[in-house]
Amino acid sequence: MIKTIVPAELNEKKDKLRIMDQTLLPNEEKWLELDDPESIWEAIKMLRVRGAPAIGIAAAIGLYVCSLRSQAGNVFEFGKEFEKIKDYLATSRPTAVNLFWALNRMTDRFHREKNKSIDEIKWALLDEAEKILSEDQAMCRAIGRHGLSLLKSEMGLLTYCNAGGLATSGLGTALAPIYLGCEKGYNFKVFSCETRPLLQGSRLTAYELDKAGVDVTIICDNMVSQVMKEGKIDAVLVGCDRVAANGDSANKIGTSGIAILAWEYGIPMYILGPTSTIDLDTPTGADIKIELRGEDEIGNSFGRRTAPEGVKAYNPAFDVTDAKYITAIITDRGIVKPPYTKTLMELFG
Ligand code: MRU
């Protein structure tokens, strides 16, 4: 059975958030233990922990471990400190809805327990954070099972950014069907786009697939059309950071271009994500806030300047793929097909 790295979890004593610093991969596997709001915020902002589900897990555990340090003398004061940390962590990254979903789940749990003692509330917060992590593991497997039902051995699969184990607490979303297929002896040929500017595709996806023994080939992002034209791609599998009620899906910048190419070449485009990434409160992709990141990530890419000093760079971190280009959205609860406004609503009963 394939085992992936759990990139965000509690330490053994359950008093710190333990994350693998993904900015150092593939060269170094370094773990950090964090327990203060500023370093947890920084870790999310700087992508030491990243990927929509993992950000949510890190924030939930982070909120719990920060609450352990509270010196509040009563529940009211404890609650005020809790809200302040929650609001602060919520400012770390705007696009992935899982961050807000996980923080809201922790807050709802707090409110359900507010008539108890501070110690009992802390136990409840621990329980909620652990549930968020273990439910995510189960959701990944379910996504994998549904996704695999659409694939056949020997297929060529294209993926983008990292929606694998490093982005979740389990087998990932887009990579979960690939892992489950490999467990069954399928021979997929996976193409992983580098994913400029931060190279999650080559640094992280290629790293974890290669480690798991999956046949993976990296390509530069601008090679997708050629590789599709050569007939090497049978399906595109990508993750998502927020799926709007009409099916428009935000994912790493560059995803929408791949979707348009897949449409042109008649290749199925699958978006894979847990139900926690579907945001029925966001009507369309136009309502999704796109994170803008620093110019240096483009102009100062590989530890040295890759553009002249002073030249402007524009760096949106995500884009939105219009629902019309998406063949299916694969969730832990099943496969959803157009018309998404109807089918996504039905998915939530
Ligand atoms: O900026 P990142 O690395 O957090 O972006 C990650 C992605 O875009 C992933 O595809 C997405 O979060 C899904 S992860 C299961």
Coordinates of C-alpha atoms and ligand atoms in Angstrom, one line a residue:
M1 CA 0.0 0.0 0.0
I2 CA 1.4 3.4 -1.0
K3 CA 2.1 5.7 2.0
T4 CA 2.5 9.4 1.5
I5 CA 4.1 12.1 3.7
V6 CA 1.7 13.8 6.1
P7 CA 2.8 17.4 5.6
A8 CA 0.9 19.0 8.5
E9 CA 0.1 17.2 11.8
L10 CA 0.4 17.4 15.6
N11 CA 3.8 16.6 17.1
E12 CA 4.0 13.6 19.5
K13 CA 3.2 15.6 22.6
K14 CA 0.2 17.2 20.8
D15 CA 1.3 20.7 21.7
K16 CA 2.9 21.9 18.4
L17 CA 2.0 22.0 14.7
R18 CA 4.6 19.8 12.9
I19 CA 5.0 20.6 9.2
M20 CA 7.4 19.6 6.5
D21 CA 9.0 22.8 5.0
Q22 CA 8.0 22.3 1.4
T23 CA 10.0 25.3 0.2
L24 CA 13.2 23.1 0.7
L25 CA 12.0 20.1 -1.4
P26 CA 13.2 18.2 -3.3
N27 CA 16.6 18.8 -1.7
E28 CA 15.9 18.6 1.9
E29 CA 13.2 17.0 4.1
K30 CA 13.1 19.3 7.1
W31 CA 10.4 19.4 9.7
L32 CA 9.4 22.4 11.7
E33 CA 7.5 22.5 15.0
L34 CA 5.4 25.7 15.5
D35 CA 3.2 26.9 18.2
D36 CA 2.8 30.7 17.8
P37 CA 0.4 32.6 15.5
E38 CA 3.1 34.5 13.7
S39 CA 5.2 31.5 12.7
I40 CA 2.1 29.5 11.6
W41 CA 0.9 32.5 9.6
E42 CA 4.3 32.8 8.0
A43 CA 4.5 29.1 7.2
I44 CA 1.2 29.3 5.3
K45 CA 2.0 32.6 3.6
M46 CA 5.4 31.4 2.4
L47 CA 4.1 28.0 1.2
R48 CA 6.1 26.0 3.7
V49 CA 2.8 24.2 4.1
R50 CA 0.6 24.6 1.0
G51 CA -2.2 23.0 -1.0
A52 CA -5.8 23.7 -0.2
P53 CA -6.6 20.8 2.2
A54 CA -3.2 21.0 4.0
I55 CA -3.6 24.7 4.6
G56 CA -6.9 24.0 6.3
I57 CA -5.4 21.2 8.4
A58 CA -2.4 23.4 9.4
A59 CA -4.7 26.3 10.3
A60 CA -7.0 24.0 12.4
I61 CA -4.1 22.4 14.3
G62 CA -2.3 25.8 14.5
L63 CA -5.4 27.4 16.1
Y64 CA -5.5 24.6 18.6
V65 CA -1.8 24.7 19.6
C66 CA -2.0 28.5 19.9
S67 CA -5.0 28.3 22.2
L68 CA -2.9 26.0 24.5
R69 CA -0.7 29.0 25.3
S70 CA -3.5 31.1 26.5
Q71 CA -3.3 32.5 30.0
A72 CA -6.9 33.6 30.0
G73 CA -8.7 33.4 33.4
N74 CA -12.2 32.8 32.0
V75 CA -13.9 31.4 28.9
F76 CA -14.9 34.9 27.7
E77 CA -11.3 36.1 27.6
F78 CA -10.2 32.7 26.2
G79 CA -12.8 33.1 23.4
K80 CA -11.6 36.6 22.6
E81 CA -8.0 35.4 22.2
F82 CA -9.2 32.5 20.1
E83 CA -11.2 34.8 17.7
K84 CA -8.2 37.1 17.4
I85 CA -5.9 34.2 16.3
K86 CA -8.5 32.8 14.0
D87 CA -9.0 36.1 12.2
Y88 CA -5.2 36.6 11.9
L89 CA -4.6 33.1 10.4
A90 CA -7.5 33.8 8.0
T91 CA -5.5 36.6 6.5
S92 CA -2.6 34.3 5.4
R93 CA -3.9 33.3 2.0
P94 CA -7.2 34.3 0.3
T95 CA -8.1 31.8 -2.4
A96 CA -8.2 28.3 -1.0
V97 CA -11.6 28.0 0.8
N98 CA -10.4 25.1 3.0
L99 CA -8.5 27.6 5.2
F100 CA -11.8 29.4 6.1
W101 CA -13.7 26.2 6.1
A102 CA -11.4 24.6 8.7
L103 CA -11.1 27.8 10.9
N104 CA -15.0 28.0 10.8
R105 CA -15.3 24.4 11.9
M106 CA -13.0 25.1 14.8
T107 CA -15.0 28.2 15.7
D108 CA -18.3 26.3 15.5
R109 CA -16.9 23.6 17.8
F110 CA -15.7 26.3 20.3
H111 CA -19.3 27.8 20.3
R112 CA -20.8 24.4 20.9
E113 CA -18.6 23.9 24.0
K114 CA -18.6 27.4 25.3
N115 CA -20.5 26.5 28.5
K116 CA -17.7 24.1 29.6
S117 CA -14.3 24.8 31.3
I118 CA -11.3 26.2 29.4
D119 CA -9.6 22.8 29.7
E120 CA -12.6 21.0 28.3
I121 CA -12.8 23.4 25.4
K122 CA -9.2 22.8 24.6
W123 CA -9.9 19.0 24.5
A124 CA -12.8 19.7 22.1
L125 CA -10.6 21.8 19.9
L126 CA -8.0 19.0 19.8
D127 CA -10.7 16.6 18.9
E128 CA -12.0 18.8 16.1
A129 CA -8.5 19.4 14.6
E130 CA -7.8 15.6 14.7
K131 CA -11.1 15.0 13.0
I132 CA -10.4 17.5 10.2
L133 CA -7.1 15.7 9.6
S134 CA -8.5 12.1 9.6
E135 CA -11.6 13.0 7.6
D136 CA -9.3 14.5 4.9
Q137 CA -7.4 11.1 4.7
A138 CA -10.7 9.3 4.1
M139 CA -11.8 11.9 1.6
C140 CA -8.6 11.5 -0.4
R141 CA -9.2 7.7 -0.7
A142 CA -12.8 8.2 -1.7
I143 CA -11.8 10.7 -4.4
G144 CA -9.1 8.2 -5.6
R145 CA -11.7 5.5 -5.9
H146 CA -14.1 7.6 -7.9
G147 CA -11.4 9.0 -10.1
L148 CA -9.9 5.6 -10.8
S149 CA -13.3 4.4 -12.2
L150 CA -12.6 6.8 -15.1
L151 CA -9.1 5.7 -15.9
K152 CA -7.4 2.7 -17.5
S153 CA -4.0 1.2 -17.2
E154 CA -1.4 2.5 -19.7
M155 CA -3.1 5.9 -19.9
G156 CA -1.0 9.1 -20.2
L157 CA -2.1 11.6 -17.5
L158 CA -1.2 15.2 -17.2
T159 CA -1.2 17.0 -13.8
Y160 CA -0.4 20.5 -12.7
C161 CA 1.0 22.0 -9.5
N162 CA 0.8 19.6 -6.6
A163 CA -2.5 18.0 -5.5
G164 CA -0.9 15.0 -4.0
G165 CA 0.0 13.8 -0.5
L166 CA 2.0 16.9 0.1
A167 CA -1.2 19.0 -0.3
T168 CA -3.4 16.8 2.0
S169 CA -3.1 14.4 4.9
G170 CA -3.6 11.4 2.6
L171 CA -3.1 10.3 -1.0
G172 CA -3.9 13.8 -2.3
T173 CA -6.8 14.6 -4.7
A174 CA -5.6 14.7 -8.3
L175 CA -2.9 12.1 -7.5
A176 CA -5.1 9.8 -5.4
P177 CA -6.5 7.8 -8.4
I178 CA -2.9 7.5 -9.7
Y179 CA -1.8 6.0 -6.4
L180 CA -4.7 3.7 -6.1
G181 CA -4.2 2.6 -9.7
C182 CA -0.6 1.9 -9.1
E183 CA -1.5 -0.2 -6.0
K184 CA -3.6 -2.3 -8.5
G185 CA -0.7 -2.7 -10.9
Y186 CA -1.8 -0.1 -13.4
N187 CA 1.0 1.5 -15.5
F188 CA 0.1 5.2 -15.8
K189 CA 2.5 7.5 -17.6
V190 CA 2.2 10.8 -15.7
F191 CA 3.4 14.1 -17.1
S192 CA 3.9 16.8 -14.4
C193 CA 4.1 20.4 -15.5
E194 CA 6.8 22.3 -13.7
T195 CA 4.4 25.0 -12.5
R196 CA 6.1 28.3 -12.6
P197 CA 6.9 30.4 -10.7
L198 CA 7.3 28.2 -7.6
L199 CA 7.7 24.8 -9.4
Q200 CA 5.3 22.8 -7.3
G201 CA 5.0 20.4 -10.2
S202 CA 8.7 19.5 -10.5
R203 CA 9.8 20.1 -6.9
L204 CA 6.8 18.4 -5.2
T205 CA 4.7 16.3 -7.6
A206 CA 7.6 14.7 -9.3
Y207 CA 9.2 14.2 -5.9
E208 CA 6.4 12.3 -4.4
L209 CA 5.4 10.3 -7.4
D210 CA 8.9 9.2 -8.1
K211 CA 9.3 8.2 -4.4
A212 CA 6.2 6.1 -4.7
G213 CA 7.6 4.4 -7.9
V214 CA 5.2 6.0 -10.3
D215 CA 6.4 6.7 -13.9
V216 CA 6.6 10.5 -13.9
T217 CA 8.0 12.8 -16.5
I218 CA 8.4 16.6 -16.0
I219 CA 7.7 19.1 -18.8
C220 CA 7.8 22.9 -18.8
D221 CA 4.4 24.5 -18.6
N222 CA 4.7 25.8 -22.2
M223 CA 5.1 22.2 -23.6
V224 CA 1.5 21.1 -22.8
S225 CA 0.0 21.8 -26.3
Q226 CA 2.8 19.9 -28.0
V227 CA 2.6 16.9 -25.7
M228 CA -1.1 16.8 -26.1
K229 CA -0.8 17.0 -29.9
E230 CA 1.7 14.1 -29.8
G231 CA -1.2 12.0 -28.3
K232 CA 0.6 11.4 -25.1
I233 CA -2.2 12.7 -22.8
D234 CA -5.5 10.7 -22.3
A235 CA -6.8 12.8 -19.3
V236 CA -5.9 15.8 -17.3
L237 CA -6.2 15.5 -13.5
V238 CA -5.8 18.6 -11.4
G239 CA -6.8 19.8 -7.9
C240 CA -8.7 22.8 -6.9
D241 CA -8.6 25.6 -4.3
R242 CA -12.2 26.7 -4.5
V243 CA -15.1 25.4 -6.7
A244 CA -17.9 28.0 -7.1
A245 CA -21.6 27.0 -7.1
N246 CA -21.7 27.0 -10.9
G247 CA -18.6 24.7 -11.2
D248 CA -16.1 27.4 -12.1
S249 CA -12.9 26.2 -10.4
A250 CA -9.9 28.1 -9.0
N251 CA -6.6 26.3 -9.1
K252 CA -2.9 27.1 -9.6
I253 CA -2.2 29.8 -12.2
G254 CA -2.0 28.1 -15.6
T255 CA -4.7 25.5 -15.0
S256 CA -7.3 27.4 -17.1
G257 CA -4.9 27.5 -20.1
I258 CA -4.5 23.7 -19.9
A259 CA -8.3 23.3 -19.7
I260 CA -8.7 25.3 -22.9
L261 CA -6.0 23.2 -24.6
A262 CA -7.7 19.9 -23.4
W263 CA -11.0 21.2 -24.8
E264 CA -9.4 21.9 -28.1
Y265 CA -7.7 18.5 -28.3
G266 CA -10.8 16.6 -27.0
I267 CA -9.1 15.4 -23.8
P268 CA -11.1 15.0 -20.6
M269 CA -10.4 17.6 -18.0
Y270 CA -11.0 16.4 -14.5
I271 CA -11.0 18.6 -11.3
L272 CA -10.5 16.6 -8.1
G273 CA -11.2 17.9 -4.7
P274 CA -12.9 17.2 -1.4
T275 CA -16.4 18.6 -0.6
S276 CA -14.6 21.1 1.7
T277 CA -13.3 22.8 -1.4
I278 CA -16.7 23.3 -2.9
D279 CA -18.1 26.7 -1.9
L280 CA -21.8 27.1 -2.7
D281 CA -21.7 30.5 -1.1
T282 CA -19.5 31.7 -4.0
P283 CA -21.9 31.9 -7.0
T284 CA -19.3 32.0 -9.8
G285 CA -15.6 32.1 -10.5
A286 CA -15.7 35.9 -10.8
D287 CA -16.4 36.0 -7.1
I288 CA -13.3 34.1 -6.1
K289 CA -10.5 36.3 -4.7
I290 CA -7.2 35.5 -6.5
E291 CA -4.1 35.8 -4.4
L292 CA -1.5 38.2 -5.8
R293 CA 2.1 37.3 -4.8
G294 CA 5.4 39.2 -4.7
E295 CA 7.2 40.2 -7.9
D296 CA 10.4 38.5 -6.7
E297 CA 8.9 35.1 -7.1
I298 CA 9.2 35.7 -10.9
G299 CA 12.2 38.0 -11.2
N300 CA 14.4 36.3 -8.7
S301 CA 13.5 32.7 -9.3
F302 CA 16.2 30.3 -8.6
G303 CA 18.3 32.1 -6.0
R304 CA 19.5 34.6 -8.5
R305 CA 18.0 37.3 -10.7
T306 CA 16.2 36.0 -13.8
A307 CA 15.0 39.4 -15.0
P308 CA 16.7 42.8 -14.9
E309 CA 16.5 44.5 -11.6
G310 CA 13.6 47.0 -11.5
V311 CA 11.5 45.3 -14.3
K312 CA 7.9 44.9 -13.2
A313 CA 6.4 41.5 -12.7
Y314 CA 2.7 40.6 -12.2
N315 CA 2.1 37.4 -10.2
P316 CA -1.4 36.1 -9.7
A317 CA -1.1 32.8 -7.9
F318 CA -4.4 31.2 -9.2
D319 CA -6.7 31.3 -12.1
V320 CA -10.3 30.2 -12.6
T321 CA -11.2 27.5 -15.1
D322 CA -14.7 28.1 -16.6
A323 CA -17.1 25.3 -15.9
K324 CA -17.7 24.8 -19.6
Y325 CA -14.1 23.3 -20.0
I326 CA -14.5 20.9 -17.1
T327 CA -15.6 17.3 -18.0
A328 CA -16.3 16.3 -14.4
I329 CA -15.6 17.3 -10.8
I330 CA -14.5 14.3 -8.8
T331 CA -15.3 14.6 -5.1
D332 CA -15.3 12.2 -2.1
R333 CA -19.1 11.9 -2.5
G334 CA -19.0 11.0 -6.2
I335 CA -18.5 12.3 -9.7
V336 CA -20.3 15.5 -10.6
K337 CA -21.0 16.4 -14.3
P338 CA -22.6 19.4 -15.9
P339 CA -24.9 21.3 -15.4
Y340 CA -22.9 22.0 -12.2
T341 CA -25.3 24.6 -10.7
K342 CA -27.8 21.7 -10.4
T343 CA -25.5 18.7 -9.7
L344 CA -23.3 20.5 -7.1
M345 CA -26.4 21.5 -5.2
E346 CA -27.6 17.9 -5.4
L347 CA -24.3 16.7 -4.0
F348 CA -24.9 18.6 -0.8
G349 CA -28.5 17.2 -0.6
Ligands
MRU1 O1 0.0 27.8 -4.1 P1 -0.2 26.4 -3.7 O2 1.0 25.5 -3.8 O3 -0.9 26.2 -2.3 O4 -1.3 25.9 -4.8 C1 -1.8 24.6 -4.7 C2 -2.8 24.2 -5.7 O5 -3.1 25.0 -6.6 C3 -3.4 22.8 -5.7 O6 -3.6 22.3 -6.9 C4 -4.7 22.9 -4.9 O7 -4.5 23.5 -3.7 C5 -5.3 21.6 -4.7 S1 -4.3 20.6 -3.5 C6 -5.2 19.2 -3.2

